[in-house]
mmCIF file of C-alpha atoms in Angstrom:
data_model
loop_
_atom_site.group_PDB
_atom_site.id
_atom_site.type_symbol
_atom_site.label_atom_id
_atom_site.label_comp_id
_atom_site.label_asym_id
_atom_site.label_seq_id
_atom_site.Cartn_x
_atom_site.Cartn_y
_atom_site.Cartn_z
ATOM 1 C CA MET A 1 -20.388 9.838 -3.210
ATOM 2 C CA GLY A 2 -21.867 6.964 -1.230
ATOM 3 C CA ARG A 3 -19.733 5.054 1.247
ATOM 4 C CA ALA A 4 -19.753 1.816 -0.808
ATOM 5 C CA ARG A 5 -18.887 3.695 -4.003
ATOM 6 C CA LEU A 6 -16.085 5.546 -2.240
ATOM 7 C CA ALA A 7 -14.720 2.246 -0.886
ATOM 8 C CA SER A 8 -14.859 0.729 -4.359
ATOM 9 C CA GLN A 9 -13.042 3.737 -5.830
ATOM 10 C CA ARG A 10 -10.429 3.564 -3.061
ATOM 11 C CA HIS A 11 -9.945 -0.141 -3.850
ATOM 12 C CA ARG A 12 -9.323 0.725 -7.525
ATOM 13 C CA VAL A 13 -6.822 3.399 -6.461
ATOM 14 C CA ARG A 14 -4.964 0.910 -4.261
ATOM 15 C CA ILE A 15 -4.838 -1.578 -7.151
ATOM 16 C CA ALA A 16 -3.334 1.143 -9.360
ATOM 17 C CA ALA A 17 -0.848 2.078 -6.605
ATOM 18 C CA LEU A 18 0.163 -1.571 -6.220
ATOM 19 C CA GLN A 19 0.728 -1.936 -9.952
ATOM 20 C CA ILE A 20 2.691 1.315 -10.210
ATOM 21 C CA LEU A 21 4.915 0.505 -7.233
ATOM 22 C CA PHE A 22 5.482 -3.024 -8.510
ATOM 23 C CA GLU A 23 6.537 -1.732 -11.941
ATOM 24 C CA VAL A 24 8.850 0.931 -10.525
ATOM 25 C CA ASP A 25 10.447 -1.523 -8.096
ATOM 26 C CA GLU A 26 11.013 -4.186 -10.765
ATOM 27 C CA THR A 27 12.231 -1.890 -13.574
ATOM 28 C CA ASP A 28 14.169 1.332 -13.969
ATOM 29 C CA HIS A 29 11.064 3.259 -15.051
ATOM 30 C CA ALA A 30 10.647 6.726 -13.533
ATOM 31 C CA ILE A 31 7.891 6.782 -10.925
ATOM 32 C CA ASP A 32 6.358 10.070 -12.077
ATOM 33 C CA GLN A 33 6.153 8.839 -15.687
ATOM 34 C CA VAL A 34 4.592 5.509 -14.664
ATOM 35 C CA LEU A 35 2.033 7.348 -12.522
ATOM 36 C CA GLU A 36 1.130 9.877 -15.213
ATOM 37 C CA ARG A 37 0.835 7.116 -17.847
ATOM 38 C CA ARG A 38 -1.518 5.232 -15.538
ATOM 39 C CA LEU A 39 -3.667 8.319 -14.961
ATOM 40 C CA ALA A 40 -3.814 8.926 -18.721
ATOM 41 C CA ASP A 41 -4.830 5.298 -19.358
ATOM 42 C CA GLU A 42 -7.331 5.151 -16.498
ATOM 43 C CA PRO A 43 -8.859 8.553 -15.773
ATOM 44 C CA MET A 44 -10.273 8.932 -12.277
ATOM 45 C CA PRO A 45 -11.955 11.655 -10.249
ATOM 46 C CA PRO A 46 -9.553 14.349 -8.994
ATOM 47 C CA GLU A 47 -9.782 13.245 -5.351
ATOM 48 C CA SER A 48 -8.942 9.663 -6.368
ATOM 49 C CA ALA A 49 -6.003 10.821 -8.497
ATOM 50 C CA GLU A 50 -4.725 12.829 -5.527
ATOM 51 C CA PHE A 51 -5.077 9.791 -3.229
ATOM 52 C CA LEU A 52 -3.179 7.701 -5.801
ATOM 53 C CA ARG A 53 -0.372 10.252 -5.994
ATOM 54 C CA ARG A 54 -0.129 10.398 -2.196
ATOM 55 C CA LEU A 55 -0.022 6.593 -1.868
ATOM 56 C CA VAL A 56 2.504 6.065 -4.665
ATOM 57 C CA PHE A 57 4.904 8.888 -3.835
ATOM 58 C CA GLY A 58 4.488 8.421 -0.078
ATOM 59 C CA ALA A 59 5.156 4.677 -0.123
ATOM 60 C CA TRP A 60 8.063 5.123 -2.549
ATOM 61 C CA GLU A 61 9.722 8.041 -0.743
ATOM 62 C CA HIS A 62 9.465 6.275 2.626
ATOM 63 C CA ARG A 63 10.357 2.782 1.345
ATOM 64 C CA SER A 64 13.634 2.526 3.324
ATOM 65 C CA TYR A 65 11.793 3.212 6.587
ATOM 66 C CA LEU A 66 8.851 0.977 5.596
ATOM 67 C CA ASP A 67 11.193 -1.842 4.566
ATOM 68 C CA ARG A 68 12.924 -1.692 7.969
ATOM 69 C CA ILE A 69 9.552 -2.076 9.648
ATOM 70 C CA ILE A 70 8.679 -5.012 7.369
ATOM 71 C CA GLU A 71 11.990 -6.689 8.201
ATOM 72 C CA GLU A 72 11.435 -6.147 11.944
ATOM 73 C CA ALA A 73 7.976 -7.733 11.650
ATOM 74 C CA ALA A 74 9.175 -10.598 9.408
ATOM 75 C CA PRO A 75 12.848 -11.127 10.328
ATOM 76 C CA ASN A 76 13.092 -14.460 8.474
ATOM 77 C CA TRP A 77 11.988 -12.883 5.201
ATOM 78 C CA PRO A 78 14.375 -10.210 3.856
ATOM 79 C CA VAL A 79 12.601 -7.525 1.821
ATOM 80 C CA ALA A 80 15.092 -8.040 -1.032
ATOM 81 C CA GLN A 81 13.880 -11.652 -1.382
ATOM 82 C CA MET A 82 10.194 -10.864 -0.914
ATOM 83 C CA PRO A 83 7.797 -11.213 -3.864
ATOM 84 C CA GLY A 84 7.230 -7.812 -5.471
ATOM 85 C CA VAL A 85 3.473 -7.884 -4.955
ATOM 86 C CA ASP A 86 3.801 -8.590 -1.222
ATOM 87 C CA LYS A 87 6.373 -5.818 -0.870
ATOM 88 C CA ALA A 88 4.199 -3.266 -2.700
ATOM 89 C CA VAL A 89 1.057 -4.220 -0.736
ATOM 90 C CA LEU A 90 2.900 -3.912 2.566
ATOM 91 C CA ARG A 91 4.487 -0.587 1.647
ATOM 92 C CA ILE A 92 1.089 0.883 0.726
ATOM 93 C CA ALA A 93 -0.605 -0.410 3.871
ATOM 94 C CA LEU A 94 2.210 0.677 6.169
ATOM 95 C CA PHE A 95 2.325 4.100 4.564
ATOM 96 C CA GLU A 96 -1.411 4.441 5.258
ATOM 97 C CA LEU A 97 -1.105 3.145 8.815
ATOM 98 C CA LEU A 98 2.071 4.879 9.963
ATOM 99 C CA ILE A 99 2.669 7.962 7.834
ATOM 100 C CA ASP A 100 -0.374 9.305 5.975
ATOM 101 C CA ASP A 101 -1.807 12.047 8.204
ATOM 102 C CA ILE A 102 -4.251 13.336 5.601
ATOM 103 C CA GLU A 103 -6.478 10.327 5.044
ATOM 104 C CA ARG A 104 -6.496 8.565 8.449
ATOM 105 C CA THR A 105 -8.132 5.442 6.995
ATOM 106 C CA PRO A 106 -9.292 3.160 9.819
ATOM 107 C CA MET A 107 -6.750 0.487 10.721
ATOM 108 C CA LYS A 108 -9.084 -2.437 10.017
ATOM 109 C CA ALA A 109 -9.988 -1.033 6.601
ATOM 110 C CA VAL A 110 -6.310 -0.690 5.649
ATOM 111 C CA ILE A 111 -5.547 -4.249 6.772
ATOM 112 C CA ASN A 112 -8.620 -5.696 5.028
ATOM 113 C CA GLU A 113 -7.703 -3.898 1.806
ATOM 114 C CA ALA A 114 -4.098 -5.119 1.978
ATOM 115 C CA VAL A 115 -5.195 -8.719 2.544
ATOM 116 C CA GLU A 116 -7.646 -8.473 -0.383
ATOM 117 C CA LEU A 117 -4.935 -7.084 -2.683
ATOM 118 C CA ALA A 118 -2.582 -9.875 -1.607
ATOM 119 C CA LYS A 119 -5.286 -12.486 -2.339
ATOM 120 C CA GLN A 120 -6.071 -10.929 -5.703
ATOM 121 C CA PHE A 121 -2.528 -10.323 -6.976
ATOM 122 C CA GLY A 122 -0.143 -12.341 -4.811
ATOM 123 C CA SER A 123 0.685 -16.001 -4.338
ATOM 124 C CA ASP A 124 -1.257 -18.551 -2.306
ATOM 125 C CA ASN A 125 0.534 -17.508 0.895
ATOM 126 C CA SER A 126 0.563 -13.749 0.293
ATOM 127 C CA SER A 127 -2.637 -12.879 2.150
ATOM 128 C CA ARG A 128 -1.574 -14.780 5.296
ATOM 129 C CA PHE A 129 1.900 -13.243 5.141
ATOM 130 C CA VAL A 130 0.565 -9.688 4.670
ATOM 131 C CA ASN A 131 -1.992 -10.169 7.456
ATOM 132 C CA GLY A 132 0.717 -11.492 9.800
ATOM 133 C CA VAL A 133 3.145 -8.652 9.104
ATOM 134 C CA LEU A 134 0.448 -6.001 9.498
ATOM 135 C CA GLY A 135 -0.829 -7.650 12.681
ATOM 136 C CA THR A 136 2.671 -7.545 14.154
ATOM 137 C CA VAL A 137 3.130 -3.909 13.146
ATOM 138 C CA VAL A 138 -0.217 -2.938 14.681
ATOM 139 C CA ILE A 139 0.723 -4.594 17.972
ATOM 140 C CA ARG A 140 4.181 -2.978 18.029
ATOM 141 C CA TYR A 141 3.402 0.482 16.703
ATOM 142 C CA LEU A 142 -0.308 1.166 16.763
ATOM 143 C CA ALA A 143 -1.849 -0.589 19.751
ATOM 144 C CA GLU A 144 -2.406 2.761 21.446
ATOM 145 C CA ARG A 145 -4.221 4.185 18.388
ATOM 146 C CA GLY A 146 -7.271 2.096 19.126
ATOM 147 C CA ASP A 147 -9.479 2.914 16.140
ATOM 148 C CA GLU A 148 -11.912 0.062 15.672
ATOM 149 C CA GLU A 149 -13.600 0.892 12.385
#
């Protein structure tokens, strides 16, 4: 699969992850059922489905830790009051940056994707907010990582 096609597929997976996490956070729907329904409605290659599962379950299982990091980076904006889209975008991006050891997506790619998702699905201020939170997290937690891709 070419690099551009892979990036496009990864973007589609992140959109699906955002929508799944948003639904689960806003309703009492079971995460595994929401994920499986999404995969049934929108079939994807096995490696993309696996990436989706890892993003969704990883971000959801680590949400308490990720939410603490969000609140440290944006102390004036409690996670409980944050728009659902912003929260889901940040959880996905932070999971990729801080926890996911399998993928190791370059830092800039994760941030660019998160900002694009925030522009596409969030409010007028979402992309600036997401970029600011992720920038703060990178400075505090990832400055020594130094990947520049």
